[in-house]
PDB file of C-alpha atoms in Angstrom:
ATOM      1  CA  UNK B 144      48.160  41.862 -20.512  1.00  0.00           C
ATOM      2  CA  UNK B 145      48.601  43.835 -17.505  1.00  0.00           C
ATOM      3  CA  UNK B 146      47.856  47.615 -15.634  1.00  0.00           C
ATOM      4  CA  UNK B 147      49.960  49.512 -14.755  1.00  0.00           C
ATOM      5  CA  UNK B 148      49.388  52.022 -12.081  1.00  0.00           C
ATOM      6  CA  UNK B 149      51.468  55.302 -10.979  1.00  0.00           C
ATOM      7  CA  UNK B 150      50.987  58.385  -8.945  1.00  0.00           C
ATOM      8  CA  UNK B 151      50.425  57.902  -5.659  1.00  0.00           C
ATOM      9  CA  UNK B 152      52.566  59.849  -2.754  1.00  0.00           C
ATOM     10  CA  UNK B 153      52.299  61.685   0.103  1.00  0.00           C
ATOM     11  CA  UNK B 154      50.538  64.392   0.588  1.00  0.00           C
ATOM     12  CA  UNK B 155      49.022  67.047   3.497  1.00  0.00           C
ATOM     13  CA  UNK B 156      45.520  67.159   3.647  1.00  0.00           C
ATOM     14  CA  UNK B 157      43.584  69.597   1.504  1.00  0.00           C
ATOM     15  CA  UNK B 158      46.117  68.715  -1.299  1.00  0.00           C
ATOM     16  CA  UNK B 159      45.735  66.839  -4.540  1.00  0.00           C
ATOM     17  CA  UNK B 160      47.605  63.889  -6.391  1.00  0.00           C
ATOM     18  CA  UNK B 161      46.355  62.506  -9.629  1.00  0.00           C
ATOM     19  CA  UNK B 162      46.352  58.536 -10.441  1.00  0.00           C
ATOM     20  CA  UNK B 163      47.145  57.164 -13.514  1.00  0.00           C
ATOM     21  CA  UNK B 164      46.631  53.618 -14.774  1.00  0.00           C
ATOM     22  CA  UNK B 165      47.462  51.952 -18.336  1.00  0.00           C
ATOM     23  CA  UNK B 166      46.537  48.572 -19.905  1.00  0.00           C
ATOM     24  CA  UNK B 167      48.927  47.196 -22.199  1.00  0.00           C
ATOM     25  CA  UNK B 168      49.502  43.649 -24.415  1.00  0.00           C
ATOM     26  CA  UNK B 169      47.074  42.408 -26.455  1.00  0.00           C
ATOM     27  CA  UNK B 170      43.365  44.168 -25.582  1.00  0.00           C
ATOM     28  CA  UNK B 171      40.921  45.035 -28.009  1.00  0.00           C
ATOM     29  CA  UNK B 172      39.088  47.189 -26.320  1.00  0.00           C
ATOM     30  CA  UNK B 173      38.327  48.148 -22.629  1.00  0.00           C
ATOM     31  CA  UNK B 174      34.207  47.924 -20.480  1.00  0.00           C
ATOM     32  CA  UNK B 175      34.541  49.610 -17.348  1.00  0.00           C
ATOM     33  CA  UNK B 176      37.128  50.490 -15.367  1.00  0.00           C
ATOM     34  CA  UNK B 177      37.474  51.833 -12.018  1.00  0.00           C
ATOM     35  CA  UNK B 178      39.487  52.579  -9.064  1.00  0.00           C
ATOM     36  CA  UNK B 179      39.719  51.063  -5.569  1.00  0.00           C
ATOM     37  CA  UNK B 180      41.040  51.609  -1.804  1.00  0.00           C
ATOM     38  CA  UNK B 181      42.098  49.455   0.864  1.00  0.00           C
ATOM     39  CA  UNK B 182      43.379  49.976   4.048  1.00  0.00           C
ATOM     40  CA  UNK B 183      44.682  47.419   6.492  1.00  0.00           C
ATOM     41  CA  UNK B 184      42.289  45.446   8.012  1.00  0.00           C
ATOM     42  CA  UNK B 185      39.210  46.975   5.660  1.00  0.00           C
ATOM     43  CA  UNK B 186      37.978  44.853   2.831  1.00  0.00           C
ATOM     44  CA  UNK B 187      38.512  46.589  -0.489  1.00  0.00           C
ATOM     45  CA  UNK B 188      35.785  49.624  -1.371  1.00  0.00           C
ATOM     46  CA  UNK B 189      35.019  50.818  -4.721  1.00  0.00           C
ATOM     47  CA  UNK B 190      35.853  54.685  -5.176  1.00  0.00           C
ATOM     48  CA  UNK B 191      34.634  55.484  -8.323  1.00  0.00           C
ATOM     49  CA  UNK B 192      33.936  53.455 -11.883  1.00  0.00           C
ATOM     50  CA  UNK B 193      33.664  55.065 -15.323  1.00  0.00           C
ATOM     51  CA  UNK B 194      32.210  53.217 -18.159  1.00  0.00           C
ATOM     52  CA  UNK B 195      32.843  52.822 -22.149  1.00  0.00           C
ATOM     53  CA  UNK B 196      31.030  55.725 -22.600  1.00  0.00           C
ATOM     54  CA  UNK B 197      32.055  57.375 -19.920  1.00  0.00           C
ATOM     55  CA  UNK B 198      29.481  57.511 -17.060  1.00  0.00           C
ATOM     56  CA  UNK B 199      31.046  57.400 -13.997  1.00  0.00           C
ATOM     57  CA  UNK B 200      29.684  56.584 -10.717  1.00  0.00           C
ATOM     58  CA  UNK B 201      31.502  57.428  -6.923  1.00  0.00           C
ATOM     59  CA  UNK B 202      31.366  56.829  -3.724  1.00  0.00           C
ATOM     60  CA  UNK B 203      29.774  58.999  -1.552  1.00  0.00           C
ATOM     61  CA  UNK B 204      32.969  59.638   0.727  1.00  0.00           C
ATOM     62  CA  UNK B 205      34.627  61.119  -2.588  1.00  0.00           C
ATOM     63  CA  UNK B 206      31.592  62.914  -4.405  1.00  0.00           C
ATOM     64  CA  UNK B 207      32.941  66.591  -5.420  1.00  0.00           C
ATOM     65  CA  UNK B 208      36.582  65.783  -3.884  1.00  0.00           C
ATOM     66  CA  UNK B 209      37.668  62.788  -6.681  1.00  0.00           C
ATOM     67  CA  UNK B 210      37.333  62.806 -10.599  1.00  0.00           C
ATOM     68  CA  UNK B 211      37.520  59.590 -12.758  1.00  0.00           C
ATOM     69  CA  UNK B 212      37.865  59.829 -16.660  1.00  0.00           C
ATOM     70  CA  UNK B 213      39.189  57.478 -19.176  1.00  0.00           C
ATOM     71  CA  UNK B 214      41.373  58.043 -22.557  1.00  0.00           C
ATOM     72  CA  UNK B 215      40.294  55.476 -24.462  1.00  0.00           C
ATOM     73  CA  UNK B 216      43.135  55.883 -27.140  1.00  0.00           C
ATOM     74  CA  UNK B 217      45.461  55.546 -24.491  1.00  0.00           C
ATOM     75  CA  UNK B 218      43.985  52.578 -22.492  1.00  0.00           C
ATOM     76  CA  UNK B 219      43.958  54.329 -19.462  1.00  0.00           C
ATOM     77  CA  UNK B 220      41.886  55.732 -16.701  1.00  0.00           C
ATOM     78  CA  UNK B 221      42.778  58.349 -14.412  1.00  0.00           C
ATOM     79  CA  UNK B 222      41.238  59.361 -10.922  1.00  0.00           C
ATOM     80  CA  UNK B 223      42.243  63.330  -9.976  1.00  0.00           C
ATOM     81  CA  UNK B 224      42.003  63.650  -6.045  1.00  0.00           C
ATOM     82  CA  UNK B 225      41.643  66.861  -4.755  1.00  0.00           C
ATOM     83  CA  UNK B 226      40.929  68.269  -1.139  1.00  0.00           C
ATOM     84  CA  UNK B 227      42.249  65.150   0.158  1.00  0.00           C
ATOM     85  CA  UNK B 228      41.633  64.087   3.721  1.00  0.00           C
ATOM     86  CA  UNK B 229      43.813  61.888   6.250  1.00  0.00           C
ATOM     87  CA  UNK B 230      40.883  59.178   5.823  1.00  0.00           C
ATOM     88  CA  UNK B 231      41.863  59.110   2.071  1.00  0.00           C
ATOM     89  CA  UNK B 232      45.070  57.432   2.924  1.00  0.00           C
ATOM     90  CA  UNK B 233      44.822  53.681   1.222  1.00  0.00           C
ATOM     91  CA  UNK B 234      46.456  51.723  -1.255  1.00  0.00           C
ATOM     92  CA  UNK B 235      44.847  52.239  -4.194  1.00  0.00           C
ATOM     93  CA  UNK B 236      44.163  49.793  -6.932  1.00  0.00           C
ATOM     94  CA  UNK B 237      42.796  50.367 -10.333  1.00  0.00           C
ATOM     95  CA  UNK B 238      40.010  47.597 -12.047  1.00  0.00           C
ATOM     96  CA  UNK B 239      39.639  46.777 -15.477  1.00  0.00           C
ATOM     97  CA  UNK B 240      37.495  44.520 -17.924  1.00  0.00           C
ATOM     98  CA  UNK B 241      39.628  43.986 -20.860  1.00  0.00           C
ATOM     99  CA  UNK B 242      38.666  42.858 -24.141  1.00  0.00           C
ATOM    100  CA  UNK B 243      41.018  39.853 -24.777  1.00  0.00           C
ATOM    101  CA  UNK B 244      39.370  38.414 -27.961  1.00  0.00           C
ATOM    102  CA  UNK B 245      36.562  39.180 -30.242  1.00  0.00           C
ATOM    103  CA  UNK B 246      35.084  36.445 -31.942  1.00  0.00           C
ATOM    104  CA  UNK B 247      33.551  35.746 -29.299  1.00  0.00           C
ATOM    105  CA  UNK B 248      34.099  38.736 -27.114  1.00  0.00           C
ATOM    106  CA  UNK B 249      35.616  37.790 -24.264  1.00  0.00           C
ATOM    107  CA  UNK B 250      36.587  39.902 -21.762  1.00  0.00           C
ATOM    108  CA  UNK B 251      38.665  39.464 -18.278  1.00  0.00           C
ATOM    109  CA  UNK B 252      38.978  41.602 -15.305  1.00  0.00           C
ATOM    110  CA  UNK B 253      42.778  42.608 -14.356  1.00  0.00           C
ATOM    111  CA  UNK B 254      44.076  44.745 -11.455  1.00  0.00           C
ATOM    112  CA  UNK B 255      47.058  47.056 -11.056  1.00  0.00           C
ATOM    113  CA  UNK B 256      49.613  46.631  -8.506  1.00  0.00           C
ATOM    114  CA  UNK B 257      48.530  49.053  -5.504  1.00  0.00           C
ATOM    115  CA  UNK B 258      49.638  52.488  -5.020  1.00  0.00           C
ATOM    116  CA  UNK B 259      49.679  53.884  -1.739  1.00  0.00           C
ATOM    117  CA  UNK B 260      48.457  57.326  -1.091  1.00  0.00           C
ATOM    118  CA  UNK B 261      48.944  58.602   2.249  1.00  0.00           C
ATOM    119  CA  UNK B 262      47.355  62.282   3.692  1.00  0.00           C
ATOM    120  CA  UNK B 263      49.006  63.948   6.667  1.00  0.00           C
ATOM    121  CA  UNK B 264      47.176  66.082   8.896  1.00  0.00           C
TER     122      UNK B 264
END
């Protein structure tokens, strides 16, 4: 079981890049997932989270700039960045809980390797 993430780049500020991330292996099912940053020397910040049915919570930094959704029949969450600033530049790491087994549900929280967007001014 694993996620695998994709799409970051560079980018000038005021620009966009969209994020992917899939799960794959043996899931049944996915709870939240969500995306994170981290810059050197920063601890880790949440950007946004979306849920199973799809409510989806952000940071402040990102509210109106950033979109999170989910495609459930893919396994995969997405976060669309737009109007991005220099202070957007982190690696970015998508969050899972995964549904490994049913009976009982049990469930495990994966990352994805990193993905390192980086603004210009």
């Amino acid at each position: 079981v694993q996620l695998q993430a994709s799409g970051g780049g560079l980018v000038q500020a005021g620009g966009s890049l969209r994020l992917s991330c899939a799960a794959s292996g043996n899931i049944f099912g996915i709870d939240d997932m969500a995306w994170y940053r981290q810059v050197p020397g920063k601890e880790r910040e949440l950007v946004a989270s979306v849920t199973s049915d799809s409510t989806t919570r952000y940071t402040e930094s990102v509210k109106g700039r950033f979109t999170i959704s989910r495609d459930s029949a893919k396994n995969a969450v997405f976060l669309q960045m737009n109007s991005l600033k220099p202070e957007d530049t982190a690696v970015y790491y998508c969050n899972a809980n995964l549904v490994v087994a049913r009976l009982p549900r049990l469930t495990q929280i994966h990352w994805g390797k990193g993905t390192l967007v980086t603004v210009s001014s």
